[in-house]
Coordinates of C-alpha atoms and ligand atoms in Angstrom, one line a residue:
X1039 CA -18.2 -31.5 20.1
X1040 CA -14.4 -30.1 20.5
X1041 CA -13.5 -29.5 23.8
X1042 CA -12.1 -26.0 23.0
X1043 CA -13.9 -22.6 23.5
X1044 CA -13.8 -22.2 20.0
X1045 CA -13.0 -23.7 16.9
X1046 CA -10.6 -20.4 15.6
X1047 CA -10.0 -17.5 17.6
X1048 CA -8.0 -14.7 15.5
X1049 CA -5.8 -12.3 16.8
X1050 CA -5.8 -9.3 15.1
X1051 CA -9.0 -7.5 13.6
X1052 CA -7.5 -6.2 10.3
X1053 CA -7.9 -6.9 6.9
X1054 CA -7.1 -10.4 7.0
X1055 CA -7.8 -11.2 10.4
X1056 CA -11.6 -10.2 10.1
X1057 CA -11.9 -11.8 6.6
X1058 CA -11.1 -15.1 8.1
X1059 CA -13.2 -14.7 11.3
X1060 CA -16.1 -13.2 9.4
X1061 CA -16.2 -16.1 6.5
X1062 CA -15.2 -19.1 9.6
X1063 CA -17.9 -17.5 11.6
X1064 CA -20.7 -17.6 8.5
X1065 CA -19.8 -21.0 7.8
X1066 CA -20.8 -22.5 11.1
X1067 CA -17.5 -22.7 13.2
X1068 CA -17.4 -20.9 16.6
X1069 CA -15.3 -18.1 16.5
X1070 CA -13.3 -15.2 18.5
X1071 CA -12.1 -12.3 17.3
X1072 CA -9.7 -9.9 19.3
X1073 CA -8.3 -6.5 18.3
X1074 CA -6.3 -4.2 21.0
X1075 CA -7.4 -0.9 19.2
X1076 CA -10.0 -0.4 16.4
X1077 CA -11.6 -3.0 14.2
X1078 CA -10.6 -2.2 10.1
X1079 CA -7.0 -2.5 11.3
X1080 CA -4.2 -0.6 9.5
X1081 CA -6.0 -0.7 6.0
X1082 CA -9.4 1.4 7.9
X1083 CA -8.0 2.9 10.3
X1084 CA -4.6 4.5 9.4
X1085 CA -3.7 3.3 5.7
X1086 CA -5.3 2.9 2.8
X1087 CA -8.8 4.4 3.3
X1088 CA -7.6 7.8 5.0
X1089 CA -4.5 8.1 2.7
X1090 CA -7.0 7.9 -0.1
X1091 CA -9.6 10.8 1.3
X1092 CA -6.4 12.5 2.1
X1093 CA -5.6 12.1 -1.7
X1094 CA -8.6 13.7 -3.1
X1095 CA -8.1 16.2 -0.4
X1096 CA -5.1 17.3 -1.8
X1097 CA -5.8 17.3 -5.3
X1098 CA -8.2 20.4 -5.3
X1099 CA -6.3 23.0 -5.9
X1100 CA -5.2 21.5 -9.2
X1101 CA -9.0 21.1 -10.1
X1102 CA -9.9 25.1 -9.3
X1103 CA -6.6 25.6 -11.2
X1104 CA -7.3 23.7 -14.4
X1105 CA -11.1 24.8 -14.2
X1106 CA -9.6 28.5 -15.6
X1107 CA -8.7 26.7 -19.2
X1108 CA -12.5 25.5 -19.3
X1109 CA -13.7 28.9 -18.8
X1110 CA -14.9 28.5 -15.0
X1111 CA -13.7 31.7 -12.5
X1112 CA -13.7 29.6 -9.4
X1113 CA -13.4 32.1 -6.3
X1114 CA -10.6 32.6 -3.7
X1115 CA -10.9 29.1 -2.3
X1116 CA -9.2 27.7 1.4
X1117 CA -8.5 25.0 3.0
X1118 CA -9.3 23.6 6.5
X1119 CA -7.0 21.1 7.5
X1120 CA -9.2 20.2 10.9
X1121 CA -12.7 19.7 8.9
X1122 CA -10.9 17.2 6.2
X1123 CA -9.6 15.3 9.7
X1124 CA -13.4 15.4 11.4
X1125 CA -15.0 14.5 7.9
X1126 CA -12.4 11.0 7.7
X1127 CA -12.9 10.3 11.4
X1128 CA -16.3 10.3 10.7
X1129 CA -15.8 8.1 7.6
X1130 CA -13.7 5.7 9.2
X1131 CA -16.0 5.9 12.5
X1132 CA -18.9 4.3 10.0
X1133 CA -16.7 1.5 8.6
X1134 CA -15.3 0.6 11.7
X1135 CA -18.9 -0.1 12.4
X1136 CA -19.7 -2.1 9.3
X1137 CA -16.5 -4.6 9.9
X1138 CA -18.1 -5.5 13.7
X1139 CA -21.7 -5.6 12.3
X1140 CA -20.2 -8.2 9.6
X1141 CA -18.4 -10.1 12.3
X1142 CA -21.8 -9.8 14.6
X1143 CA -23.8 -11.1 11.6
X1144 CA -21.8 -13.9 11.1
X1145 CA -22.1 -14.4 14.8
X1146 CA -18.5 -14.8 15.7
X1147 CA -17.8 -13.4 19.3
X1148 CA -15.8 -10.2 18.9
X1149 CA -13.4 -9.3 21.8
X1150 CA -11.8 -5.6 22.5
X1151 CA -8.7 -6.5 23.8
X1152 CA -5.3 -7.2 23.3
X1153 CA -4.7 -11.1 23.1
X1154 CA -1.5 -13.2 23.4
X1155 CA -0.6 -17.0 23.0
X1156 CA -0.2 -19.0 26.4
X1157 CA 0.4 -22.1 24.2
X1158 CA -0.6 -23.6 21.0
X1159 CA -3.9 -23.8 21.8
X1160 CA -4.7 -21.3 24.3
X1161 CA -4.9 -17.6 24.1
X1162 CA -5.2 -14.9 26.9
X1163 CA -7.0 -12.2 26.7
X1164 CA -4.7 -8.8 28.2
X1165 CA -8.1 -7.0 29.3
X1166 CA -9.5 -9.4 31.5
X1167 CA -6.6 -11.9 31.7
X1168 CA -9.4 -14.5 31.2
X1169 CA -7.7 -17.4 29.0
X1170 CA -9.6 -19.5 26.0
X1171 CA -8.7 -22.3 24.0
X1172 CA -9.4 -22.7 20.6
X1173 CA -8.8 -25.7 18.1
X1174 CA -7.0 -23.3 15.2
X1175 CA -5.3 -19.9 15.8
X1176 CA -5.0 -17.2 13.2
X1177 CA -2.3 -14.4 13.7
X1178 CA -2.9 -11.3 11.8
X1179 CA -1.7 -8.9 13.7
X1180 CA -0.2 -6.6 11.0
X1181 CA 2.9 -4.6 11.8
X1182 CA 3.4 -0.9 12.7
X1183 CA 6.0 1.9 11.5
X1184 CA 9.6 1.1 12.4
X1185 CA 10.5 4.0 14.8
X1186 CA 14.2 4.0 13.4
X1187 CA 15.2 4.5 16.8
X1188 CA 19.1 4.4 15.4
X1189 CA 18.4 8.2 14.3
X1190 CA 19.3 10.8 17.0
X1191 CA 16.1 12.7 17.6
X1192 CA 13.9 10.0 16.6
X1193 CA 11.7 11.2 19.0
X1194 CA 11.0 14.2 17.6
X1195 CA 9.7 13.0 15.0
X1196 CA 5.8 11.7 13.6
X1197 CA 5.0 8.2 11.7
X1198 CA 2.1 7.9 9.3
X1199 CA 0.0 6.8 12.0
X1200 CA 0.0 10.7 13.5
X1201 CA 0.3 11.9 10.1
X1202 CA -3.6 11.7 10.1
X1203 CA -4.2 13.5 13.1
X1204 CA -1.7 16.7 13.5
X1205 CA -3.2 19.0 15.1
X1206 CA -2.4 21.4 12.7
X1207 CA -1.0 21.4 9.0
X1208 CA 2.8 22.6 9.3
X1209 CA 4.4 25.2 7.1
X1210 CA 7.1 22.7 6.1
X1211 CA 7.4 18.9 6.3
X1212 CA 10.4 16.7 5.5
X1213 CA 9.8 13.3 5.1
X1214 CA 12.2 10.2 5.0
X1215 CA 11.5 7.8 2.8
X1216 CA 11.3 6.3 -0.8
X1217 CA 8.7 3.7 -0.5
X1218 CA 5.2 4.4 -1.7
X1219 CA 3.9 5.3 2.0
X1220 CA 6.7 8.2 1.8
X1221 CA 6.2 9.1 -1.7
X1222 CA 2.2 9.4 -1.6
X1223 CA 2.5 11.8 1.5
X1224 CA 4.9 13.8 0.1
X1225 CA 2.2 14.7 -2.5
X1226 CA -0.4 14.9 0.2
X1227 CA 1.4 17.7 2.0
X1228 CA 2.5 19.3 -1.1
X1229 CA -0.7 19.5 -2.2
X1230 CA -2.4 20.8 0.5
X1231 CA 0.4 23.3 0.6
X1232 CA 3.1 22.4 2.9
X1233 CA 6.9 22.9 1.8
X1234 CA 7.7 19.4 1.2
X1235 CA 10.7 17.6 1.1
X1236 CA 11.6 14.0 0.4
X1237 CA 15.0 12.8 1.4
X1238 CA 15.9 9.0 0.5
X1239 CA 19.1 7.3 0.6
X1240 CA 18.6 5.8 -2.9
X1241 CA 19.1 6.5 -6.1
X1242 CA 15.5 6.9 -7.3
X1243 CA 12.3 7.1 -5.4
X1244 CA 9.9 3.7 -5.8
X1245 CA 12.2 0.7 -6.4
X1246 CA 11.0 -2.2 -7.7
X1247 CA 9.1 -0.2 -9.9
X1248 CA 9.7 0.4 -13.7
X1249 CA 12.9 2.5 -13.6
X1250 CA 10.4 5.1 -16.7
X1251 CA 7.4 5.6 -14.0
X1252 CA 10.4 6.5 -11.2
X1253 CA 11.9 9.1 -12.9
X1254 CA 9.2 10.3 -14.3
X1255 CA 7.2 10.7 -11.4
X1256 CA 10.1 12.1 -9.9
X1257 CA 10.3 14.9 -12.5
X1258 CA 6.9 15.7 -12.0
X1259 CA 7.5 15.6 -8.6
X1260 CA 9.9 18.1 -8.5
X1261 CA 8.1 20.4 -11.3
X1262 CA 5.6 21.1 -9.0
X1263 CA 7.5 21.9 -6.3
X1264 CA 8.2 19.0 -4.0
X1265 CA 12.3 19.0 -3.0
X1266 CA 13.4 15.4 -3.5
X1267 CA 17.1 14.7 -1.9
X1268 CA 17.9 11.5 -3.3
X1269 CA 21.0 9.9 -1.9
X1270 CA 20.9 11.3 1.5
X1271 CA 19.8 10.5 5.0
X1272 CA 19.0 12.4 8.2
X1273 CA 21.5 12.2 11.1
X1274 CA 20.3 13.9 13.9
X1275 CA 17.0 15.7 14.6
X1276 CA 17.0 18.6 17.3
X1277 CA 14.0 20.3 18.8
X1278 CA 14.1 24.5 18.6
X1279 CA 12.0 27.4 19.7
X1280 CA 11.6 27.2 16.0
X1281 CA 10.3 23.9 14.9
X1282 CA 12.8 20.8 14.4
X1283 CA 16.2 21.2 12.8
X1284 CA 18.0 18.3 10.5
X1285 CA 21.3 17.5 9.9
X1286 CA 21.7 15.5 6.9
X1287 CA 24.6 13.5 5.3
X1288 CA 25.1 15.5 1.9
X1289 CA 22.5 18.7 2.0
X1290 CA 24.0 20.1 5.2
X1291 CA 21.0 21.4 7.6
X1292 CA 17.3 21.6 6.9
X1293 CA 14.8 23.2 9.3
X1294 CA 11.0 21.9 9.6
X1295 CA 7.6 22.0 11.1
X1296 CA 7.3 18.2 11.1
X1297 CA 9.7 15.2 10.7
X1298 CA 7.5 12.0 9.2
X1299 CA 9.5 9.0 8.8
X1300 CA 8.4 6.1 6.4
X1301 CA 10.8 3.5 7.0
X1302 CA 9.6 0.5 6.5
X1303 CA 7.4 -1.3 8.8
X1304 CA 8.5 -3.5 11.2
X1305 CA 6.1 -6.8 12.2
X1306 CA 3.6 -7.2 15.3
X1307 CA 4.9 -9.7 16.7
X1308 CA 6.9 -8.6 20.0
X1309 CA 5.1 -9.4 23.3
X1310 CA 2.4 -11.9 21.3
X1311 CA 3.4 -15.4 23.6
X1312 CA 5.6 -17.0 20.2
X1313 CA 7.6 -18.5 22.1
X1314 CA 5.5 -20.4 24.2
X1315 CA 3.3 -21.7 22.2
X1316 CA 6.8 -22.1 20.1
X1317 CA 5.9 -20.3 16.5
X1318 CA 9.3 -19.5 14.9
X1319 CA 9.8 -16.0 13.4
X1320 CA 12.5 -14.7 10.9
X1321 CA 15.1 -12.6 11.5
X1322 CA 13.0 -9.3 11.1
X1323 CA 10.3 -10.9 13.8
X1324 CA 7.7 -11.9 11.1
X1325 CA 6.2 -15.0 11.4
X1326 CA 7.6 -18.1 9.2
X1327 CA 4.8 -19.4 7.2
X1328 CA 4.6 -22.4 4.4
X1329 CA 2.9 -22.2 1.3
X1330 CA -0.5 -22.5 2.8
X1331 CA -0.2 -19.8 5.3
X1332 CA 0.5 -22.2 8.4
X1333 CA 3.1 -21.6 11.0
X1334 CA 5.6 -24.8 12.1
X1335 CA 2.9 -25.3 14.7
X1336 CA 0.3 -27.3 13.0
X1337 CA -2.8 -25.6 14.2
X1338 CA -1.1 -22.2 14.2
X1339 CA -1.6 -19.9 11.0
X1340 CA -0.5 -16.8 10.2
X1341 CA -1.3 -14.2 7.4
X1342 CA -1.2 -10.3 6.5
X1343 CA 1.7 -8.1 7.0
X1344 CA 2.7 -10.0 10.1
X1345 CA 4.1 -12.8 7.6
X1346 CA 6.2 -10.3 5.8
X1347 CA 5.4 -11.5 2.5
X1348 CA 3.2 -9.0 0.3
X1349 CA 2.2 -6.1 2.4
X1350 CA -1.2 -5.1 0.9
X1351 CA -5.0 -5.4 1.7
X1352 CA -5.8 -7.4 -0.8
X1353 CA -3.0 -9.8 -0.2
X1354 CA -4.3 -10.8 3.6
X1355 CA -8.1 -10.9 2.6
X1356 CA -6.7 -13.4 -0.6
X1357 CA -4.9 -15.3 1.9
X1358 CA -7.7 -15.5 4.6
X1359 CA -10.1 -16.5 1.7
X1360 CA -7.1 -19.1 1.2
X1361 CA -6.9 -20.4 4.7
X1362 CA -10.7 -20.9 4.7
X1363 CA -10.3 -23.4 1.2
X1364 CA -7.5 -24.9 3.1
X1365 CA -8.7 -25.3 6.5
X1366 CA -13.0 -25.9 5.9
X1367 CA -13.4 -26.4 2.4
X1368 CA -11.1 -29.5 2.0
X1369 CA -9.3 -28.2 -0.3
X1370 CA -5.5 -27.1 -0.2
X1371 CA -5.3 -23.5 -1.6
X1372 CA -1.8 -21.6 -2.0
X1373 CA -2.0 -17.8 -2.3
X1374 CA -1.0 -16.5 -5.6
X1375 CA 1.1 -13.7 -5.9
X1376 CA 1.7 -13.7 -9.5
X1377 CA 0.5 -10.4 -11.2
X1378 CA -0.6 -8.4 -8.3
X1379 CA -1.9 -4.8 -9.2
X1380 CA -0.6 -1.8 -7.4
X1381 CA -0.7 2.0 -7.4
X1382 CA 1.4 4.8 -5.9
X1383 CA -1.5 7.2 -5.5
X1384 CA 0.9 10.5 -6.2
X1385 CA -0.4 13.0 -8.5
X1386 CA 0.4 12.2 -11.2
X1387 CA -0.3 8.4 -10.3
X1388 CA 1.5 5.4 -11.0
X1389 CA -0.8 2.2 -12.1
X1390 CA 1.7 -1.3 -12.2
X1391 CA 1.4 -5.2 -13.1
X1392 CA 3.4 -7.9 -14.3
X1393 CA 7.1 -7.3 -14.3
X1394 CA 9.2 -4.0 -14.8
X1395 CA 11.0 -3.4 -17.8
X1396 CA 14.4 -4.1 -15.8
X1397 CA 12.8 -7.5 -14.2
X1398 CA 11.2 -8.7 -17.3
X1399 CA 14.8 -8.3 -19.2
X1400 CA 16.4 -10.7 -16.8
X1401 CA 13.8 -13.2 -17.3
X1402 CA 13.2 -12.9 -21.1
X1403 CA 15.8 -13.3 -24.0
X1404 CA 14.1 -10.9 -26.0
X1405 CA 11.4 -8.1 -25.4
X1406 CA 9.3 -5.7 -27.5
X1407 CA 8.6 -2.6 -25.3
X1408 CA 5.7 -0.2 -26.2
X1409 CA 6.2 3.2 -24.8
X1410 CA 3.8 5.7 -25.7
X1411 CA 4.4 9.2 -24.2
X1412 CA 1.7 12.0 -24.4
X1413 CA -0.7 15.3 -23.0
X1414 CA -3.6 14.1 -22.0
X1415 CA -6.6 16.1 -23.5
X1416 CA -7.5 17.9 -20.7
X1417 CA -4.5 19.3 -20.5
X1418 CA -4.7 20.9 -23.6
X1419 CA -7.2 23.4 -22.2
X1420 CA -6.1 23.6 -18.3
X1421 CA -2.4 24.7 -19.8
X1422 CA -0.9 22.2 -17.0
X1423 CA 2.4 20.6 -18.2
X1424 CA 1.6 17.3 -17.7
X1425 CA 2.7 14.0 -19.5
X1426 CA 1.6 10.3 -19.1
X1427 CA 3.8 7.6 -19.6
X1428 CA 2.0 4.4 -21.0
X1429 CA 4.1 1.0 -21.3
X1430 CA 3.7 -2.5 -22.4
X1431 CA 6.4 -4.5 -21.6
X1432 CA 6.1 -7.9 -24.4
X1433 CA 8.0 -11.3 -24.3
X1434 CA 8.8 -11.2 -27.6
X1435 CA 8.8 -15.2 -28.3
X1436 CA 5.5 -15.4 -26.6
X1437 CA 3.8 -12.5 -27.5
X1438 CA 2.6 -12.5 -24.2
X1439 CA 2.2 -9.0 -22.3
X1440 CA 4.0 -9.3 -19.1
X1441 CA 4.3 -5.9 -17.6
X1442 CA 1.7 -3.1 -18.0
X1443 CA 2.9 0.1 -16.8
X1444 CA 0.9 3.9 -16.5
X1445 CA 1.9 7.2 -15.1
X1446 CA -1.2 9.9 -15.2
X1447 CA -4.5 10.5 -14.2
X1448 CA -6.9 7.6 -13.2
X1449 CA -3.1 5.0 -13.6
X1450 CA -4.5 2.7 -10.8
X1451 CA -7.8 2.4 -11.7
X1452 CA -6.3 0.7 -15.4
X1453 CA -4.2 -1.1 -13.3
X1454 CA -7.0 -2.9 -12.3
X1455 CA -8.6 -3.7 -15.4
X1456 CA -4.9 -4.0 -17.0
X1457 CA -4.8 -7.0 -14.6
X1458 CA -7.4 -9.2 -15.6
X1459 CA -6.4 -9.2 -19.0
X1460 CA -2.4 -10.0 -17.9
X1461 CA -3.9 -12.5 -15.6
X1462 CA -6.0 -14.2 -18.7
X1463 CA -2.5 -14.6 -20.1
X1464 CA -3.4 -11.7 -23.2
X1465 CA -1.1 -11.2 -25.7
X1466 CA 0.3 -7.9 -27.3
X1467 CA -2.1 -9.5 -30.9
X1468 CA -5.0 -9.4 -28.4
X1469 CA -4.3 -6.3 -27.3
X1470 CA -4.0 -5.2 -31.2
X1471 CA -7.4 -6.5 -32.0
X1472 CA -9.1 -4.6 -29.0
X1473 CA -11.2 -1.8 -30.6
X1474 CA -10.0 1.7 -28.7
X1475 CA -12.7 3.4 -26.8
X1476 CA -12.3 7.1 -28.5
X1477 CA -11.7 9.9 -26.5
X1478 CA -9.7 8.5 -23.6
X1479 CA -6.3 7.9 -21.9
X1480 CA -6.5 4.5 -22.0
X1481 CA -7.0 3.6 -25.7
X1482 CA -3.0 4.5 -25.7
X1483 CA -3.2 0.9 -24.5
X1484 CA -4.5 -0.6 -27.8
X1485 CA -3.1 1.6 -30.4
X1486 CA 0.9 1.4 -29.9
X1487 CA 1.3 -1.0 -32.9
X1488 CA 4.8 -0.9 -33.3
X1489 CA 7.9 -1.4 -30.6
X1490 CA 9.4 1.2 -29.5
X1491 CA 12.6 -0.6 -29.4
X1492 CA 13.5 -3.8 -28.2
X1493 CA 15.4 -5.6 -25.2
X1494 CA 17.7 -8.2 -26.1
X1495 CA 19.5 -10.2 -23.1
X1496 CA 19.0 -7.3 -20.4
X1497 CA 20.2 -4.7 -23.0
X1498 CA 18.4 -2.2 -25.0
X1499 CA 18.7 -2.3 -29.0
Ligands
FAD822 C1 -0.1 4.6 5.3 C2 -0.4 3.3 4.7 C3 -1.0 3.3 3.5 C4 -1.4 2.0 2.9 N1 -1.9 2.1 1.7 C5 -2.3 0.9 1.1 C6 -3.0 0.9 -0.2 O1 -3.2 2.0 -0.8 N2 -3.3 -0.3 -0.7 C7 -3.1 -1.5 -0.1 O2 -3.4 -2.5 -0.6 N3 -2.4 -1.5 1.1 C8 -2.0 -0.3 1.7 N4 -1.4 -0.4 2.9 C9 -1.1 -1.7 3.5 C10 -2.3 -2.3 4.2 O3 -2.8 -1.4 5.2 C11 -1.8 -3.6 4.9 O4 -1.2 -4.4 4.0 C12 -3.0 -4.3 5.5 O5 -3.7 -3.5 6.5 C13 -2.5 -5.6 6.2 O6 -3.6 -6.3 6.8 P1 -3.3 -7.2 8.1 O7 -4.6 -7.9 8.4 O8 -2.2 -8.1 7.9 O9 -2.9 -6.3 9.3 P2 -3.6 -4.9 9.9 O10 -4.6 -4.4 9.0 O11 -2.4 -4.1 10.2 O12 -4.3 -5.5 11.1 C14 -3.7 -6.0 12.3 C15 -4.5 -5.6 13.5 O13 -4.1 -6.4 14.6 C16 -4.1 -5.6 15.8 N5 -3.3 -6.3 16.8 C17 -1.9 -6.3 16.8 N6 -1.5 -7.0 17.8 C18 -2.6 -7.5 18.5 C19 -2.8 -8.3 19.6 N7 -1.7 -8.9 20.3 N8 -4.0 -8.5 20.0 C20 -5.1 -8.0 19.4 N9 -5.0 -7.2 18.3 C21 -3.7 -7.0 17.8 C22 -3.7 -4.3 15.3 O14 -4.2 -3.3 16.2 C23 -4.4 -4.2 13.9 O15 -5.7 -3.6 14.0 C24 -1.1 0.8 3.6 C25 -0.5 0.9 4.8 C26 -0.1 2.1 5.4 C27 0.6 2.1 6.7

């Protein structure tokens, strides 16, 4: 028997943190869980789950709008910004639930507190100030909106944490930001009908994503009414009588309800005892990990956002399901980030894996791209002006599809499925041979038989 409290305590009850604890816990080993706020972490509690009822929230009014070209009269319909916020605390109330009934199931011990490292071994816990040991430490303790305290007026303005509980839906909102987080609320607002702006230093909304899918989305963006001030920043906020007033670099002054910033997020780790139990972080404060997740202190692991490497949900639960193979299972897993699917859930939405046209160019001598550009058929009848973009990006010695690209309706759910078949290594001739299933979207995928024009050495021909 160990002489330690427990054989892992984990510090930090999100998305990775719990996976580990939860699986750790089932397979025998004694374990402690601690979270400072609510169990579900960032993902449940102020990420990905509301963001995504928000989503559907906000896409309504296109529905009872479209429903007029199928020959529905839909009545004078409203909104009521404070029942969608009751209706996803009461969501996220019940999967906060499930997450401690899985830990409580698995019978690992689950502390509501804040914990920090004494030393390698030891943790204590900020409630009580009771210390435990344990024989391996986790840290997933996320990370949280940078506050870009730089910006005059900073504090005058919300993060996407508070974005899900304003008290009331403003008349106008300007949010800072090109990254997805800043992009997908811009079309929340919008389309719950706020006067939305986006302002972002770059060039283009979305880097790292497949330069088509940015300005398309963009376009559509804008269509609809969304501002988008690209190559601009915010200087100063003031607070009014009136609401909040902006001075910007290159679009003089701007007045709004609410200021959201989206950033960039900045890792969990001030405060959290590092240095005494002597974990080393990098120059942004996330935690230095090796291949396998583990810190330069041999029983010290870290994983999730707090590592700074890919910051999704499925990325920390893949590498707690990692650390488990590693740690109990004898057997040496590395998380793989190859061909990770992702969505900007905008309307319309962007569905992504494998490499963008501009990162597949750089790593290929020659490409065949497939770009197929259409109206989907419901928007025949609904009248809306919408386009998709489909892409296939194709090493052209290979054959092999490498990047699979979508912007429209249901992009992320193909994503998914476009995945698995870039993760089996398909090629384009597989792809060719793949009956189409007749009437949809997604049989765009299997019928662009020719190129629609090639990249040689970077360049298009
Ligand atoms: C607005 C938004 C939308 C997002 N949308 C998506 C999406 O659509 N898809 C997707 O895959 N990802 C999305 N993400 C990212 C996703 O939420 C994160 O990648 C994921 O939650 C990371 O999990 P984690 O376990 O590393 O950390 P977290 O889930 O952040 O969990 C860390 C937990 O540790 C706790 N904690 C911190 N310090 C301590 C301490 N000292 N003691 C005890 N507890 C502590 C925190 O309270 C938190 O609950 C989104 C994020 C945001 C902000």
């Amino acid at each position: 028997m160990s002489s330690y409290d427990y054989d892992l305590f984990v510090i930090g009850g999100g998305s990775g943190g719990v996976r580990a604890a939860r699986v750790a816990a089932s397979l025998g080993k004694r374990v402690a869980i601690a979270e400072e706020y609510r169990y579900g972490g960032t993902c449940v509690i102020r990420g990905c789950v509301p963001k995504k009822l928000f989503v559907y929230a906000s896409q309504f009014h296109e529905h009872f709008e479209d429903a007029e070209g199928f020959g529905w009269t839909v009545g004078e319909s409203s909104f009521d910004w404070k029942k969608l916020v009751a209706a996803k605390d009461a969501e996220i109330a019940r999967l906060e639930g499930l997450y401690k009934k899985g830990l409580s199931g698995a019978n690992a011990d689950i502390l509501e507190t804040r914990a920090e490292l004494v030393d390698a071994h030891t943790v204590r816990l900020m409630k009580t100030g009771q210390t435990v040991t344990a024989k391996t430490i986790i840290i997933a303790t996320g990370g949280r909106p940078n506050p870009h305290a730089a910006l005059p007026g900073h504090e005058f303005c919300i993060s996407s944490n508070e974005a899900f509980h304003l008290e009331e839906l403003p008349k106008s909102i300007v949010i800072a930001g090109g990254g997805y987080i800043a992009v997908e609320f811009a079309n929340i607002f919008h389309g719950l009908g706020v006067e939305t702006t986006l302002i972002y230093r770059g060039a283009e909304i979305l880097s790292r994503f497949d330069e088509d899918l940015r300005r398309g989305l963009h376009e559509a963006m804008v269509a609809k009414g969304i501002r988008i001030l690209c190559h601009d920043t915010l200087q100063k906020v003031s607070k009014g009588e009136d609401g909040l007033t902006l001075e910007t670099m290159n679009n003089g002054t701007l007045q709004a309800g609410v200021v959201l910033l989206a950033l960039g997020r900045d890792p969990n780790t001030e405060g959290l005892g590092l240095e005494a139990a002597g974990v080393a972080v990098d120059e942004r404060g996330a935690i230095i990990v090796d291949d396998y997740s583990r810190t330069n202190i041999e029983n010290i692991y870290a994983l999730g956002d707090v590592t700074n490497r890919v910051q999704l949900t499925p990325v920390a639960i893949h590498e707690a399901m990692c650390f488990i193979e590693t740690e109990y299972k004898n057997n040496p897993t590395r998380p793989d980030y190859d061909l990770i699917p992702t969505a900007v859930f905008s309307l319309p939405e962007i569905g992504t894996v494998g490499l963008s046209e501009e990162e597949a160019g750089k790593r290929y001598d020659e490409l065949e791209v497939y770009r197929a550009q259409f109206r989907p058929l419901k928007a025949t009848l609904s009248g809306r002006a919408e386009r998709m973009i489909m892409k296939l990006i194709v090493d052209a010695a290979s054959r092999k599809v490498v990047g699979a690209h979508i912007l429209g309706h249901d992009a992320g759910e193909m994503a998914q499925l476009l995945g698995v078949t870039l993760k089996a290594g398909c090629t384009k001739d597989d792809f060719d041979q793949t009956m189409a299933l007749h009437p949809t979207a997604a049989e765009e995928l299997v019928t662009m038989y020719a190129p629609s024009y090639r990249v040689r050495d970077g360049q298009r021909v």
